[in-house]
Amino acid sequence: MFRGKKYQDSVKLIEKSKLYDPAEAMDLATKIAKAKFDETVELHARLGVDSRHADQQVRGAIVLPHGTGRTARVLVFAKGPKADEALAAGADYVGEMDLCTKIQQENWFEFDVVVATPDMMGVVGRLGKVLGPKGLMPSPKAGTVTMDVAKAVNEIKAGKIEYRVDKNNIVHCPIGKASFGKEKLTENFNALMGAIIKAKPATAKGQYLRSVVVTTTMGPSIKINASKLS
């Protein structure tokens, strides 16, 4: 694959065989982000679990200390007073069957996170086949199925992110923007990794953190010394 000059220059800054400490890696990430836009810094952690088994799922949510640098668009399924609470908290879209129909008939996905009150899960369940593959299905574990919709919306707007293993047993999550600088990125990284480590399933055997890397939107990966994290 052809790589541009900026990418090739970034590669030269990274020692291929080196495993970096988090702070060192975040400092490097800010230096290799050379695009004309503010690049996102992402964490990719391969875990020693088998996501095919229900008792080895790793999933949860955390409010990053410094947010993600991006304000999420929140859709809330609620009715009555709870719908009013969601709107007052700053939800971008609030509704019931009308939103379900819009998603089904118009293939509408102008939102990043879905929150629902428990009594609306009958409606939301109809969207499982379209929301599930996109990682948008609300769940109690992620705090997105709740009666406290105002709290859920406020936390999401403040930088709450959900983490979960994919079918390859890897967690992919944004931890901020390159413009955050080394200190804020390191704090976000440590907070997220702490949550992932804490979420280790009791049935997981052997090495839990197989590999951890950070990347920028347009840059190469930077390997983290995972042995110092667990």
Tab-separated table of C-alpha atoms in Angstrom:
chain	number	residue	atom	x	y	z
A	1	MET	CA	0.000	0.000	0.000
A	2	PHE	CA	1.302	3.440	-0.945
A	3	ARG	CA	1.852	5.721	2.027
A	4	GLY	CA	2.229	9.486	1.806
A	5	LYS	CA	5.307	11.466	2.864
A	6	LYS	CA	3.731	12.560	6.171
A	7	TYR	CA	2.999	8.954	7.119
A	8	GLN	CA	6.500	7.838	6.185
A	9	ASP	CA	7.981	10.693	8.238
A	10	SER	CA	5.852	9.585	11.211
A	11	VAL	CA	7.082	5.994	10.892
A	12	LYS	CA	10.658	7.213	11.241
A	13	LEU	CA	9.843	8.644	14.681
A	14	ILE	CA	8.707	5.271	16.020
A	15	GLU	CA	11.086	2.493	17.036
A	16	LYS	CA	9.426	-0.579	15.553
A	17	SER	CA	10.602	-3.055	18.180
A	18	LYS	CA	10.123	-0.789	21.192
A	19	LEU	CA	7.308	-1.090	23.723
A	20	TYR	CA	6.547	2.406	24.973
A	21	ASP	CA	5.334	3.559	28.368
A	22	PRO	CA	1.879	5.248	28.093
A	23	ALA	CA	3.101	8.816	28.676
A	24	GLU	CA	5.915	8.353	26.151
A	25	ALA	CA	3.460	6.905	23.624
A	26	MET	CA	1.010	9.794	24.066
A	27	ASP	CA	3.786	12.318	23.567
A	28	LEU	CA	4.774	10.519	20.382
A	29	ALA	CA	1.144	10.395	19.197
A	30	THR	CA	0.877	14.184	19.373
A	31	LYS	CA	4.056	14.501	17.309
A	32	ILE	CA	3.026	12.134	14.501
A	33	ALA	CA	-0.426	13.714	14.055
A	34	LYS	CA	0.369	15.834	11.022
A	35	ALA	CA	-2.962	15.964	9.199
A	36	LYS	CA	-4.690	19.288	8.520
A	37	PHE	CA	-7.459	18.324	10.962
A	38	ASP	CA	-7.273	17.455	14.657
A	39	GLU	CA	-6.617	13.711	14.558
A	40	THR	CA	-8.300	11.323	16.974
A	41	VAL	CA	-6.064	9.162	19.141
A	42	GLU	CA	-7.395	5.620	19.507
A	43	LEU	CA	-6.649	2.698	21.799
A	44	HIS	CA	-6.687	-0.863	20.477
A	45	ALA	CA	-6.293	-3.612	23.085
A	46	ARG	CA	-6.225	-7.308	22.214
A	47	LEU	CA	-7.470	-9.327	25.172
A	48	GLY	CA	-6.917	-12.917	26.239
A	49	VAL	CA	-10.613	-13.794	26.194
A	50	ASP	CA	-12.935	-15.695	23.871
A	51	SER	CA	-15.810	-13.379	23.023
A	52	ARG	CA	-17.830	-16.303	21.668
A	53	HIS	CA	-18.562	-17.235	25.287
A	54	ALA	CA	-21.043	-15.113	27.252
A	55	ASP	CA	-18.970	-15.377	30.427
A	56	GLN	CA	-15.915	-13.896	28.671
A	57	GLN	CA	-17.522	-10.747	27.328
A	58	VAL	CA	-15.737	-7.538	28.274
A	59	ARG	CA	-18.069	-4.576	28.127
A	60	GLY	CA	-18.660	-1.432	30.106
A	61	ALA	CA	-18.624	2.347	30.023
A	62	ILE	CA	-16.524	5.109	31.528
A	63	VAL	CA	-16.503	8.901	31.539
A	64	LEU	CA	-13.038	9.905	30.353
A	65	PRO	CA	-11.453	12.610	32.554
A	66	HIS	CA	-11.044	14.952	29.587
A	67	GLY	CA	-13.752	13.655	27.255
A	68	THR	CA	-13.115	12.590	23.680
A	69	GLY	CA	-12.953	16.000	22.034
A	70	ARG	CA	-16.196	15.259	20.246
A	71	THR	CA	-19.746	15.853	21.429
A	72	ALA	CA	-21.834	12.738	20.860
A	73	ARG	CA	-25.312	12.943	19.332
A	74	VAL	CA	-27.705	11.215	21.707
A	75	LEU	CA	-30.992	9.575	20.786
A	76	VAL	CA	-33.334	8.719	23.669
A	77	PHE	CA	-36.320	6.394	23.573
A	78	ALA	CA	-38.613	7.633	26.331
A	79	LYS	CA	-42.125	8.951	26.887
A	80	GLY	CA	-43.952	11.364	29.159
A	81	PRO	CA	-41.909	13.040	31.918
A	82	LYS	CA	-38.823	10.977	31.052
A	83	ALA	CA	-38.890	12.345	27.504
A	84	ASP	CA	-39.042	15.869	28.926
A	85	GLU	CA	-36.085	15.098	31.232
A	86	ALA	CA	-34.040	13.826	28.290
A	87	LEU	CA	-34.739	16.966	26.254
A	88	ALA	CA	-33.889	19.212	29.202
A	89	ALA	CA	-30.577	17.353	29.659
A	90	GLY	CA	-29.591	18.062	26.051
A	91	ALA	CA	-30.589	14.913	24.144
A	92	ASP	CA	-30.496	15.520	20.403
A	93	TYR	CA	-33.472	13.302	19.565
A	94	VAL	CA	-36.244	11.996	21.822
A	95	GLY	CA	-39.194	9.852	20.790
A	96	GLU	CA	-40.944	6.513	20.750
A	97	MET	CA	-42.285	4.474	17.850
A	98	ASP	CA	-41.801	7.450	15.534
A	99	LEU	CA	-38.005	7.154	15.843
A	100	CYS	CA	-38.154	3.387	15.461
A	101	THR	CA	-40.078	3.792	12.197
A	102	LYS	CA	-37.687	6.485	10.945
A	103	ILE	CA	-34.689	4.207	11.504
A	104	GLN	CA	-36.402	1.201	9.902
A	105	GLN	CA	-37.878	2.948	6.871
A	106	GLU	CA	-35.346	5.681	6.163
A	107	ASN	CA	-32.138	3.928	7.280
A	108	TRP	CA	-31.585	6.964	9.491
A	109	PHE	CA	-28.516	6.935	11.745
A	110	GLU	CA	-27.776	10.564	12.556
A	111	PHE	CA	-26.826	9.694	16.142
A	112	ASP	CA	-23.893	8.201	18.041
A	113	VAL	CA	-25.440	6.766	21.221
A	114	VAL	CA	-28.867	5.336	22.025
A	115	VAL	CA	-30.402	5.583	25.513
A	116	ALA	CA	-33.712	3.995	26.499
A	117	THR	CA	-35.911	3.686	29.564
A	118	PRO	CA	-36.651	0.038	30.478
A	119	ASP	CA	-40.314	0.359	29.457
A	120	MET	CA	-39.233	1.313	25.914
A	121	MET	CA	-37.078	-1.754	25.302
A	122	GLY	CA	-40.010	-3.510	23.630
A	123	VAL	CA	-39.857	-0.864	20.914
A	124	VAL	CA	-36.048	-0.723	20.799
A	125	GLY	CA	-35.897	-4.525	20.558
A	126	ARG	CA	-37.402	-4.290	17.088
A	127	LEU	CA	-34.219	-2.506	16.002
A	128	GLY	CA	-31.827	-5.151	17.333
A	129	LYS	CA	-30.780	-6.351	13.887
A	130	VAL	CA	-29.794	-2.866	12.754
A	131	LEU	CA	-28.527	-1.317	16.001
A	132	GLY	CA	-26.641	-4.408	17.208
A	133	PRO	CA	-24.115	-4.691	14.356
A	134	LYS	CA	-23.370	-0.966	14.677
A	135	GLY	CA	-22.731	-1.263	18.421
A	136	LEU	CA	-25.652	1.062	19.141
A	137	MET	CA	-27.983	-1.244	21.058
A	138	PRO	CA	-28.560	0.169	24.558
A	139	SER	CA	-27.729	-2.046	27.522
A	140	PRO	CA	-27.974	-1.840	31.321
A	141	LYS	CA	-24.260	-2.710	31.633
A	142	ALA	CA	-23.298	0.361	29.617
A	143	GLY	CA	-25.743	2.517	31.571
A	144	THR	CA	-27.815	3.225	28.480
A	145	VAL	CA	-30.922	1.382	29.671
A	146	THR	CA	-31.975	3.456	32.655
A	147	MET	CA	-34.762	5.473	34.208
A	148	ASP	CA	-32.277	8.250	34.986
A	149	VAL	CA	-32.115	9.479	31.404
A	150	ALA	CA	-30.901	12.935	32.420
A	151	LYS	CA	-27.808	11.478	34.104
A	152	ALA	CA	-27.138	9.198	31.132
A	153	VAL	CA	-27.355	12.081	28.643
A	154	ASN	CA	-25.180	14.357	30.797
A	155	GLU	CA	-22.475	11.699	31.155
A	156	ILE	CA	-22.443	10.920	27.436
A	157	LYS	CA	-22.177	14.609	26.577
A	158	ALA	CA	-19.323	14.907	29.109
A	159	GLY	CA	-17.290	12.238	27.321
A	160	LYS	CA	-18.645	8.870	28.424
A	161	ILE	CA	-17.616	6.079	26.065
A	162	GLU	CA	-18.542	2.433	25.861
A	163	TYR	CA	-15.901	-0.243	25.459
A	164	ARG	CA	-16.502	-3.821	24.347
A	165	VAL	CA	-14.569	-6.640	22.713
A	166	ASP	CA	-15.305	-7.360	19.082
A	167	LYS	CA	-15.372	-10.828	17.489
A	168	ASN	CA	-11.569	-10.745	17.296
A	169	ASN	CA	-11.323	-10.074	21.054
A	170	ILE	CA	-10.107	-6.511	20.519
A	171	VAL	CA	-11.354	-3.343	22.207
A	172	HIS	CA	-11.282	-0.233	19.992
A	173	CYS	CA	-11.872	3.141	21.660
A	174	PRO	CA	-11.080	6.823	21.102
A	175	ILE	CA	-9.195	8.435	23.972
A	176	GLY	CA	-9.107	12.026	22.755
A	177	LYS	CA	-7.680	14.366	20.157
A	178	ALA	CA	-4.026	14.967	19.333
A	179	SER	CA	-4.504	18.588	20.423
A	180	PHE	CA	-5.184	17.413	23.998
A	181	GLY	CA	-1.470	17.029	24.585
A	182	LYS	CA	0.516	14.343	26.379
A	183	GLU	CA	-0.871	14.826	29.912
A	184	LYS	CA	-4.600	14.736	29.106
A	185	LEU	CA	-4.216	11.838	26.685
A	186	THR	CA	-2.254	9.881	29.280
A	187	GLU	CA	-4.930	10.457	31.920
A	188	ASN	CA	-7.664	9.330	29.517
A	189	PHE	CA	-5.612	6.285	28.513
A	190	ASN	CA	-4.985	5.278	32.122
A	191	ALA	CA	-8.659	5.697	33.035
A	192	LEU	CA	-9.837	3.524	30.146
A	193	MET	CA	-7.190	0.844	30.648
A	194	GLY	CA	-8.008	0.744	34.350
A	195	ALA	CA	-11.650	0.057	33.518
A	196	ILE	CA	-10.745	-2.647	30.982
A	197	ILE	CA	-8.427	-4.372	33.450
A	198	LYS	CA	-11.071	-4.185	36.182
A	199	ALA	CA	-13.584	-5.778	33.791
A	200	LYS	CA	-11.456	-8.919	33.342
A	201	PRO	CA	-13.800	-11.944	33.383
A	202	ALA	CA	-13.195	-14.465	36.150
A	203	THR	CA	-13.134	-17.215	33.511
A	204	ALA	CA	-10.335	-15.592	31.464
A	205	LYS	CA	-7.167	-17.661	31.704
A	206	GLY	CA	-3.558	-16.814	30.949
A	207	GLN	CA	-2.337	-13.403	29.824
A	208	TYR	CA	-5.226	-10.924	29.770
A	209	LEU	CA	-3.600	-8.006	27.940
A	210	ARG	CA	-2.124	-9.612	24.819
A	211	SER	CA	-1.203	-6.372	23.079
A	212	VAL	CA	-2.015	-2.680	23.418
A	213	VAL	CA	-1.380	-0.044	20.765
A	214	VAL	CA	-2.415	3.540	20.175
A	215	THR	CA	-2.857	5.139	16.779
A	216	THR	CA	-3.822	8.483	15.350
A	217	THR	CA	-6.394	8.792	12.569
A	218	MET	CA	-3.798	8.986	9.822
A	219	GLY	CA	-0.698	7.697	11.570
A	220	PRO	CA	1.071	4.397	12.291
A	221	SER	CA	0.552	2.390	15.482
A	222	ILE	CA	2.602	2.821	18.641
A	223	LYS	CA	3.061	-0.294	20.791
A	224	ILE	CA	2.498	0.015	24.538
A	225	ASN	CA	4.301	-2.055	27.161
A	226	ALA	CA	1.231	-4.037	28.300
A	227	SER	CA	3.165	-5.924	30.994
A	228	LYS	CA	3.365	-2.727	33.046
A	229	LEU	CA	-0.373	-2.094	32.868
A	230	SER	CA	-1.889	-5.196	34.470
